[in-house]
GROMACS .gro file of C-alpha atoms in nm:
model
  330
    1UNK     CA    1  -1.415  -8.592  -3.328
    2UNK     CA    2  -1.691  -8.767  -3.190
    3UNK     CA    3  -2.042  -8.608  -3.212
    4UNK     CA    4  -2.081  -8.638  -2.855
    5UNK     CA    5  -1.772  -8.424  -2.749
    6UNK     CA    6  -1.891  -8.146  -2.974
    7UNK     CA    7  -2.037  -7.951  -2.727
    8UNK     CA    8  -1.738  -7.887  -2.535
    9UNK     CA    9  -1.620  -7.726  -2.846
   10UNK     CA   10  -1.892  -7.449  -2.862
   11UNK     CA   11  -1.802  -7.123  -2.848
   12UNK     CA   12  -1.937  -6.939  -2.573
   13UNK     CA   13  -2.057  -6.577  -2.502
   14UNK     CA   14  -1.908  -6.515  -2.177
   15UNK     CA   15  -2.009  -6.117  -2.180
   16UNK     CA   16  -2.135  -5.877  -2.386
   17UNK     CA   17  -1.783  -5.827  -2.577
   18UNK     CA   18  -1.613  -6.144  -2.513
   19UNK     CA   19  -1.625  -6.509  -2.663
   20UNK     CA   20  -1.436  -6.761  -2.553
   21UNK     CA   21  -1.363  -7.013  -2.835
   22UNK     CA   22  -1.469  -7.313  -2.659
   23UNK     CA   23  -1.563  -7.467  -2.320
   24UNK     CA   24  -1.212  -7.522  -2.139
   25UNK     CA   25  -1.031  -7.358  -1.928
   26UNK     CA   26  -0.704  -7.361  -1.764
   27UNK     CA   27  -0.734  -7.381  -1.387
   28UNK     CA   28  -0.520  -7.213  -1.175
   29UNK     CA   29  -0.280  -7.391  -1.020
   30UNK     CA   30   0.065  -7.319  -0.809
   31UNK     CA   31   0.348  -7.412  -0.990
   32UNK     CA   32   0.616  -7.259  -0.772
   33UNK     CA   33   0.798  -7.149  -1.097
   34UNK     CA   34   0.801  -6.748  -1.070
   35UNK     CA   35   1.126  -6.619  -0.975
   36UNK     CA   36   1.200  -6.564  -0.588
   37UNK     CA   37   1.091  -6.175  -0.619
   38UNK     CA   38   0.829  -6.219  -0.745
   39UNK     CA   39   0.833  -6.172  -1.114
   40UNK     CA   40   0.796  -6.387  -1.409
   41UNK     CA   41   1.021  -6.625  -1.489
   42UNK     CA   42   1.099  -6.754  -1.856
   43UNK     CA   43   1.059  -7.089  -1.788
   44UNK     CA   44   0.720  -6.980  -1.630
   45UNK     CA   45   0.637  -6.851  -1.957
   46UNK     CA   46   0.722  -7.183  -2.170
   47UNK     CA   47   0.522  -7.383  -1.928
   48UNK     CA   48   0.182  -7.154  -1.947
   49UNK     CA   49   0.171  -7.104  -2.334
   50UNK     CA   50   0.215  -7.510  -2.345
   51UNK     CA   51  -0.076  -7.544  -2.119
   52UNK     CA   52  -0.326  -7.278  -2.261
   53UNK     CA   53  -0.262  -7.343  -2.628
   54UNK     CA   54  -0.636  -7.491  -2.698
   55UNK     CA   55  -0.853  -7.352  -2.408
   56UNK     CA   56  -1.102  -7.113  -2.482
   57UNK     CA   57  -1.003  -6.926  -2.132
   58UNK     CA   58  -0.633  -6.967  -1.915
   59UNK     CA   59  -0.621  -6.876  -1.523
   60UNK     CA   60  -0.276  -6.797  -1.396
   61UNK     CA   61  -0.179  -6.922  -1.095
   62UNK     CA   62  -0.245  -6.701  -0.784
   63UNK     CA   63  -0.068  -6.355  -0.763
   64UNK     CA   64  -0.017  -6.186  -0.444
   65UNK     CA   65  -0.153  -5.843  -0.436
   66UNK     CA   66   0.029  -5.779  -0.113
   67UNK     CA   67   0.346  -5.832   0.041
   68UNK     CA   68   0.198  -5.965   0.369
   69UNK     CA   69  -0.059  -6.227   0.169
   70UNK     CA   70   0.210  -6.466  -0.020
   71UNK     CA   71   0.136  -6.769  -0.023
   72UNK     CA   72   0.444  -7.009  -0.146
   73UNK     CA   73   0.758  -6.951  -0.236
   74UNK     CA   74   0.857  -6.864  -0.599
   75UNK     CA   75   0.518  -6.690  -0.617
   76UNK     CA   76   0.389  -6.449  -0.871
   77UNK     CA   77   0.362  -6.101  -0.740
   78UNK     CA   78   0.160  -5.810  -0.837
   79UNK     CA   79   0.245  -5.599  -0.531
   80UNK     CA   80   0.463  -5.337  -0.721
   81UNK     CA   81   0.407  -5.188  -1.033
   82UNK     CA   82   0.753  -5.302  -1.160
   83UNK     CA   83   0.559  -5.635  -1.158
   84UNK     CA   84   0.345  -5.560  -1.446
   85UNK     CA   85   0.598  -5.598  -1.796
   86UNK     CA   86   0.602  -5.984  -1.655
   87UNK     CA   87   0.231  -5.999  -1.630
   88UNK     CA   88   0.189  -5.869  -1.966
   89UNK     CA   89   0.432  -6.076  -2.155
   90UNK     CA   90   0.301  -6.379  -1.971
   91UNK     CA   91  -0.096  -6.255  -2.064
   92UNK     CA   92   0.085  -6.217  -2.425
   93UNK     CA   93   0.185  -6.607  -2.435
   94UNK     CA   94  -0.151  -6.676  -2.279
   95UNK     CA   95  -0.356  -6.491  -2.559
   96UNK     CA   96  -0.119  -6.634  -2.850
   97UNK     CA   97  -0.357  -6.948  -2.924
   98UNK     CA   98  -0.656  -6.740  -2.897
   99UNK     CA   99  -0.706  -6.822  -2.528
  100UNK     CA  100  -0.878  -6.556  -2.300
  101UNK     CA  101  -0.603  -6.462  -1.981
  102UNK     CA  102  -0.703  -6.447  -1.663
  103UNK     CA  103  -0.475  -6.317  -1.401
  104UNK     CA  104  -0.604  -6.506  -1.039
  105UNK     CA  105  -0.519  -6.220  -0.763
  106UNK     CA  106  -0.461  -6.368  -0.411
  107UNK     CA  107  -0.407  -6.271  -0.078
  108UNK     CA  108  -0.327  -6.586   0.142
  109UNK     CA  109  -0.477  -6.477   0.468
  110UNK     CA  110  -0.467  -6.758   0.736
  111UNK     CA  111  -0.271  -6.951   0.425
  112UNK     CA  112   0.023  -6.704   0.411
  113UNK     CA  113   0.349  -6.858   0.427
  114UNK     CA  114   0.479  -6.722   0.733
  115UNK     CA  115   0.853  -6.723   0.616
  116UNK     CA  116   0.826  -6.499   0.393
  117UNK     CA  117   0.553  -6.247   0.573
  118UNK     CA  118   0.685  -5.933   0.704
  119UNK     CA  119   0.592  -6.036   1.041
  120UNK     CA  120   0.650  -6.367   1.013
  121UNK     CA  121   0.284  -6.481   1.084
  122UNK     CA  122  -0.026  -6.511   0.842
  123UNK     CA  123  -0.349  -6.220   0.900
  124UNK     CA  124  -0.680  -6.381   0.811
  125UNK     CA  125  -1.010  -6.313   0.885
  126UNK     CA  126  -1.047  -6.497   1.177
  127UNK     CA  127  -0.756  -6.692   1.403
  128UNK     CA  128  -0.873  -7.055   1.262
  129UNK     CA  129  -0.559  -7.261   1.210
  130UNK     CA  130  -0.491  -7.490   0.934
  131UNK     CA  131  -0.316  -7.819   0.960
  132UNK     CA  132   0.016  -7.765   0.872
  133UNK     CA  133   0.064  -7.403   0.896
  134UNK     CA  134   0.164  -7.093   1.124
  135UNK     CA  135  -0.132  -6.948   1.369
  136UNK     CA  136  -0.293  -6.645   1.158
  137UNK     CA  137  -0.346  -6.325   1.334
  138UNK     CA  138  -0.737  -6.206   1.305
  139UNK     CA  139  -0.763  -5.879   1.158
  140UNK     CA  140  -0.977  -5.640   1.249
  141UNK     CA  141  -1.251  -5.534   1.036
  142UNK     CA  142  -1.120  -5.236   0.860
  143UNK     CA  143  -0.786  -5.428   0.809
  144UNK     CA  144  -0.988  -5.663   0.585
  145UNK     CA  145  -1.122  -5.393   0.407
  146UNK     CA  146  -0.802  -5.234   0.293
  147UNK     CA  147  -0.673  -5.579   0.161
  148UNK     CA  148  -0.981  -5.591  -0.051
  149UNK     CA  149  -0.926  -5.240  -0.193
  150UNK     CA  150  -0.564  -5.394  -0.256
  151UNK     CA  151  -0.724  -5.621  -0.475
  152UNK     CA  152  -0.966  -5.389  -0.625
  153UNK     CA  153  -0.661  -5.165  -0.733
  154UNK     CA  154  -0.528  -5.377  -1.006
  155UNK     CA  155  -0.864  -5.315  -1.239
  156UNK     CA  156  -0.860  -4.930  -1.163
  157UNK     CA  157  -0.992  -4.814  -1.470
  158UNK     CA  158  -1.304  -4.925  -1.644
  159UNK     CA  159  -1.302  -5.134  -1.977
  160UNK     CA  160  -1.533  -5.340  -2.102
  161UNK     CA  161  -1.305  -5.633  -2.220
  162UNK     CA  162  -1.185  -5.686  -1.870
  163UNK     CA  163  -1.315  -6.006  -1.728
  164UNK     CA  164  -1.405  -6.012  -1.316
  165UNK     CA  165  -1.446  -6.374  -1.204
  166UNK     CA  166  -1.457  -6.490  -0.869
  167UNK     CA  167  -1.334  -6.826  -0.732
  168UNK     CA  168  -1.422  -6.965  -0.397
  169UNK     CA  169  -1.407  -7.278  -0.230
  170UNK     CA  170  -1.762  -7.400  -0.127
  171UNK     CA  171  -1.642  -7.670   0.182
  172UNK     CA  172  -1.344  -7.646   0.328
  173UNK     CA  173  -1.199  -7.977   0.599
  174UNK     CA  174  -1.087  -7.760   0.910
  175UNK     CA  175  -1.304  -7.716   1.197
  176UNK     CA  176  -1.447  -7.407   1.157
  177UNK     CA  177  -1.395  -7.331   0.790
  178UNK     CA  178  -1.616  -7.254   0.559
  179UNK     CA  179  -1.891  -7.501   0.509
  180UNK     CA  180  -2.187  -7.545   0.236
  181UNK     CA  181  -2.438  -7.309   0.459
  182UNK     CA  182  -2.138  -7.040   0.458
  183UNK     CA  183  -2.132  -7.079   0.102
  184UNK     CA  184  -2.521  -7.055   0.046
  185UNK     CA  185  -2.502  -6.722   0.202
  186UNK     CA  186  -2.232  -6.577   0.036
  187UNK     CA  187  -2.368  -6.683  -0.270
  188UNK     CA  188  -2.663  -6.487  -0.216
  189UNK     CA  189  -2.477  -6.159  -0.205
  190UNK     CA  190  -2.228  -6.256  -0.481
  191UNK     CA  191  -2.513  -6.311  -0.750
  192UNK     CA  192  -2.638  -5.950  -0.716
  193UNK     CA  193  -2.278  -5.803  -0.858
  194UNK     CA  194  -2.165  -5.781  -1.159
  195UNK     CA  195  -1.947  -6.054  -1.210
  196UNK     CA  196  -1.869  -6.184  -1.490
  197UNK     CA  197  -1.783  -6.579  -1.360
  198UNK     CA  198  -1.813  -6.768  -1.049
  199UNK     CA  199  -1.577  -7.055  -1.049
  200UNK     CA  200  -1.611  -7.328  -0.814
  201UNK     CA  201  -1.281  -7.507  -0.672
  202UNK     CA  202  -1.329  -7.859  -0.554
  203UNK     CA  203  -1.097  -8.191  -0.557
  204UNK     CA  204  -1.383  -8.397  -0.753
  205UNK     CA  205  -1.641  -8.221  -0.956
  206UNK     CA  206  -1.863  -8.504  -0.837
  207UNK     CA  207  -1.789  -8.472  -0.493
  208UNK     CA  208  -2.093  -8.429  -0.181
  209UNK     CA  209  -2.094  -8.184   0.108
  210UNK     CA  210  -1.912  -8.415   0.408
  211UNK     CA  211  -2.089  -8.231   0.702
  212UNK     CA  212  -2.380  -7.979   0.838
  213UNK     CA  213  -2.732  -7.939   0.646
  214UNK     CA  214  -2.643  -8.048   0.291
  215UNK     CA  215  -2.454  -8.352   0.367
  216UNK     CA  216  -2.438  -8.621   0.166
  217UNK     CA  217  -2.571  -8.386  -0.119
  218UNK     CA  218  -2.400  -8.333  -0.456
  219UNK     CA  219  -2.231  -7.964  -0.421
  220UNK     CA  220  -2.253  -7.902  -0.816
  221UNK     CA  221  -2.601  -7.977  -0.830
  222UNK     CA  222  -2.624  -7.723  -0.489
  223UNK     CA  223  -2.449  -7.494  -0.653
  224UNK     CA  224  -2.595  -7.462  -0.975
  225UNK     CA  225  -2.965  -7.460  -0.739
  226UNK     CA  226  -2.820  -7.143  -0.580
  227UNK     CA  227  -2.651  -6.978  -0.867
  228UNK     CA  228  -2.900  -6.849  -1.128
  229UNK     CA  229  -2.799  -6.958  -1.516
  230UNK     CA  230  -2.724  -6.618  -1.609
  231UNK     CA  231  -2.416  -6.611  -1.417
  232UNK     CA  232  -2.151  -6.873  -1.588
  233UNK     CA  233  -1.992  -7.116  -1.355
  234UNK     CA  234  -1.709  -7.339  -1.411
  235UNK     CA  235  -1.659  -7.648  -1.271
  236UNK     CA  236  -1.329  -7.838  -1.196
  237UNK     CA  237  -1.229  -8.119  -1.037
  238UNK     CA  238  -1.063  -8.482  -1.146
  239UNK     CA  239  -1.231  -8.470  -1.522
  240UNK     CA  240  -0.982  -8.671  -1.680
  241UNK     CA  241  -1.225  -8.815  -1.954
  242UNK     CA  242  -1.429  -8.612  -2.206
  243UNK     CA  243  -1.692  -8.812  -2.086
  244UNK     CA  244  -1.683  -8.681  -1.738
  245UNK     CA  245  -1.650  -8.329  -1.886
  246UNK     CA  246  -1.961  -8.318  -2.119
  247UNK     CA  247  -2.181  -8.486  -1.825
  248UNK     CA  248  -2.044  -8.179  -1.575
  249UNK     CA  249  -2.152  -7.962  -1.894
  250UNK     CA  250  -2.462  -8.125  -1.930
  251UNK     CA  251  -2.581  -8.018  -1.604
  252UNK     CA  252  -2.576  -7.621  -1.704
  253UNK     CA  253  -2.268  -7.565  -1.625
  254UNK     CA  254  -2.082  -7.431  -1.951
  255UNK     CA  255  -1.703  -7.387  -1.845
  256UNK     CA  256  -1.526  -7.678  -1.807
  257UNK     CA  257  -1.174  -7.648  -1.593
  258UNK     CA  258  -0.908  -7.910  -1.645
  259UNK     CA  259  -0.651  -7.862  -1.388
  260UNK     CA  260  -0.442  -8.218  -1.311
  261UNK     CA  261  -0.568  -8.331  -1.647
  262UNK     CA  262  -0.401  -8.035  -1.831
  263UNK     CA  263  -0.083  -8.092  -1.650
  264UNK     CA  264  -0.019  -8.421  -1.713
  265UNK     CA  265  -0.134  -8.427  -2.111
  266UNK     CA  266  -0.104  -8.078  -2.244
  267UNK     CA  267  -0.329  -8.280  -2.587
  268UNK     CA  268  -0.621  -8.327  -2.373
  269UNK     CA  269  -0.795  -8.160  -2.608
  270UNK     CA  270  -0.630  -8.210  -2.888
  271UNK     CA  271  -0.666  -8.531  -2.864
  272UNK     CA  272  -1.023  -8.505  -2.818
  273UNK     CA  273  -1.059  -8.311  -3.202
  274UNK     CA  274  -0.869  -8.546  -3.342
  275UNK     CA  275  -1.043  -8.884  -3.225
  276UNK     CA  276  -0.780  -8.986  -3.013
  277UNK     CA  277  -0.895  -8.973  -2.600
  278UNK     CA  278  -0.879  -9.304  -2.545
  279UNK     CA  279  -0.509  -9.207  -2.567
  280UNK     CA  280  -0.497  -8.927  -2.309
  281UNK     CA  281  -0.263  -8.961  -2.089
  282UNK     CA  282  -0.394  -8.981  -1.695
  283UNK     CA  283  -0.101  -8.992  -1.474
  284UNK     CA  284   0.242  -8.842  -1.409
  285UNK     CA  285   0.535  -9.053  -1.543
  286UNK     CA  286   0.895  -9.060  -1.401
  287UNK     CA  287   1.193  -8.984  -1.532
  288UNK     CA  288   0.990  -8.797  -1.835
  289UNK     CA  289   1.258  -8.610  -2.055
  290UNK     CA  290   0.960  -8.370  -2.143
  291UNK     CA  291   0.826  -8.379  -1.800
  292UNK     CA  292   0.493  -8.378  -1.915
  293UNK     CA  293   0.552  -7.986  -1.982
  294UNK     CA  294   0.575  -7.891  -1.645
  295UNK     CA  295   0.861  -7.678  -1.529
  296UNK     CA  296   1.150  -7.852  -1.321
  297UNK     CA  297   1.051  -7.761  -1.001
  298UNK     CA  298   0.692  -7.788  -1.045
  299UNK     CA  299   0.747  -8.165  -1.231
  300UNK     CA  300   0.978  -8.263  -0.930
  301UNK     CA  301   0.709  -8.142  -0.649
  302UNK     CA  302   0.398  -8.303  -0.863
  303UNK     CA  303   0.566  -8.634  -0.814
  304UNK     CA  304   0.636  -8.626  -0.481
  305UNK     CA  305   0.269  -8.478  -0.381
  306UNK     CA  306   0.013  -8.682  -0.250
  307UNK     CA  307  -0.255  -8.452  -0.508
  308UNK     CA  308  -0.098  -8.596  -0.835
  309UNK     CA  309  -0.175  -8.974  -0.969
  310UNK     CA  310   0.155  -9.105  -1.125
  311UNK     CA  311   0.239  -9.425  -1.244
  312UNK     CA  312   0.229  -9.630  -0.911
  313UNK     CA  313  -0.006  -9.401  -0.724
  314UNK     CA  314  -0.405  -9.408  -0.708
  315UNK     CA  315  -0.430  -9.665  -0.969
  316UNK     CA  316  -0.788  -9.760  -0.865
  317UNK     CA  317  -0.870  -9.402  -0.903
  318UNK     CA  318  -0.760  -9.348  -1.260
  319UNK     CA  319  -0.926  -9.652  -1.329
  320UNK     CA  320  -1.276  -9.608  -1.188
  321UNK     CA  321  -1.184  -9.840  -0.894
  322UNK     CA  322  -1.478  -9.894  -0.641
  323UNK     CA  323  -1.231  -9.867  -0.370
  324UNK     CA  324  -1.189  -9.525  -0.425
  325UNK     CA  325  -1.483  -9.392  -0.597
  326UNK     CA  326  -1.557  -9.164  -0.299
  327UNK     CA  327  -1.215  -9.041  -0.274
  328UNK     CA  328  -1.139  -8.706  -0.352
  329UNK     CA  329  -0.794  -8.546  -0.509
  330UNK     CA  330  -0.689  -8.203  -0.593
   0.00000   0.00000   0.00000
């Protein structure tokens, strides 16, 4: 390994009682794998012990806590207790390399996927519509609540080798979603629990705020302004170089999340130990017998989304193009 990637390989004191053996982490991402009830699927299980086998922490993909908040089909469900034997065998698989599990706990709101809502139509927190999906329904303000304490339920009893993160989106595109100031508030509430993680999701960890106040600013750098250094944050987004990942880590933020780069080359870090990243693979291949690790349906969808560079797609991207420097990806 080069001396300049050994950072990433530091262990790291996340709480008082846990370590996590080094600085990556599985980010969550929908894989549309889970069986249509809900529960865990064995193929499901294959594809996340593949991907978490050398991060120090693994983040499932979301879990609806509530029938009325799922969000895709074939989604993981924690609504029911007769959910849970699932959740544990797939935590099991998680753990087995020494990786840290993470369950992700969801409830769509404006998101949901209508289809498959009881009522047919999303409930968020306000009646903002999304491009490309059903008109939510605003709930009211103790309807909001009593999601939350569905989410709350899952860690019922107290134990100190539970981990409580909390991921959040600091810009979102639509007109009237959240934007950086939104964030900057929020954040200023957040920081005075007792979480143990804040974990910011954006496309391109190098990406800057588009609109209001901050624009034009870098929203790591924002971020890590607003967040004090006692609270861990990871950082994701488009880090398909070590290089990239020990400049995001350079900037005090210690958890590096490898989402797309994960997917397509479950040796990312492998690779890495052994002196091999120039060969890390950066795009999705056709036609791959292995495909890449992914399960069927979520290797067939990858290739046909407009979030996943393959072969003949975003070329300029993978390769530092100037054309698309500024371009952001999932």
């Amino acid at each position: 390994m080069k001396r300049k990637y050994e950072p990433l390989f530091q262990a790291f004191q996340l709480t008082e009682y846990i370590e996590l053996k080094n600085r990556f982490v599985l980010a969550p991402l929908t894989h549309l794998s889970s069986n249509e009830d809900g529960s865990i699927s064995e193929e499901e299980l294959i594809y996340i012990e593949n991907k978490s086998k050398d991060v120090g922490m693994a983040i499932t993909a979301a879990v609806y806590t509530s029938f009325n908040g799922i969000a895709v089909a074939n989604q993981a469900s924690i609504a029911e207790d007769k959910f849970i034997d699932g959740l544990k065998k797939q935590a099991a698989v998680m753990k087995k390399h020494d990786a840290k599990a993470i369950l992700q706990l969801q409830h769509a709101g404006g998101l949901g996927y209508s289809e498959l809502l009881p009522n047919k139509q999303p409930l968020g927190p306000s009646n903002i519509q999304r491009e490309g999906y059903s008109q939510p329904k605003s709930l009211e303000h103790d309807e909001i609540l009593k999601i939350i304490k569905e989410v709350l339920k899952v860690k019922s009893e107290e134990n100190k080798a539970f981990i409580v993160g909390y991921r959040f989106s600091p810009e979102e595109p639509e007109r009237g979603g959240i934007k950086m100031e939104d964030t900057y508030k929020l954040l200023q509430k957040i920081i005075k629990t007792d979480l143990d993680y804040l974990h910011a999701s954006t496309m391109h960890v190098t990406s800057n705020v588009k609109e209001g106040n901050f624009k034009g600013q870098n929203k790591l750098e924002l971020l890590r302004k607003w967040i004090p250094l006692e609270m861990p944050l990871i950082g994701v987004g488009s880090m398909y170089s070590p290089d990239q990942a020990v400049e995001v880590l350079n900037q005090d933020v210690p958890l590096i999340a490898l989402g797309r780069p994960l997917l397509i080359d479950s040796n990312y870090i492998q690779k890495i130990i052994e002196g091999k990243e120039d060969t890390i693979e950066k795009a999705l291949e056709y036609n791959r017998i292995d495909k890449h690790g992914l399960t069927q349906i979520f290797y067939e969808d990858a290739l046909k989304s407009d979030w996943m560079p393959t072969r003949d797609k975003y070329k300029s991207q993978i390769s530092g193009g100037e054309e698309d420097k500024h371009k952001e990806y999932k």
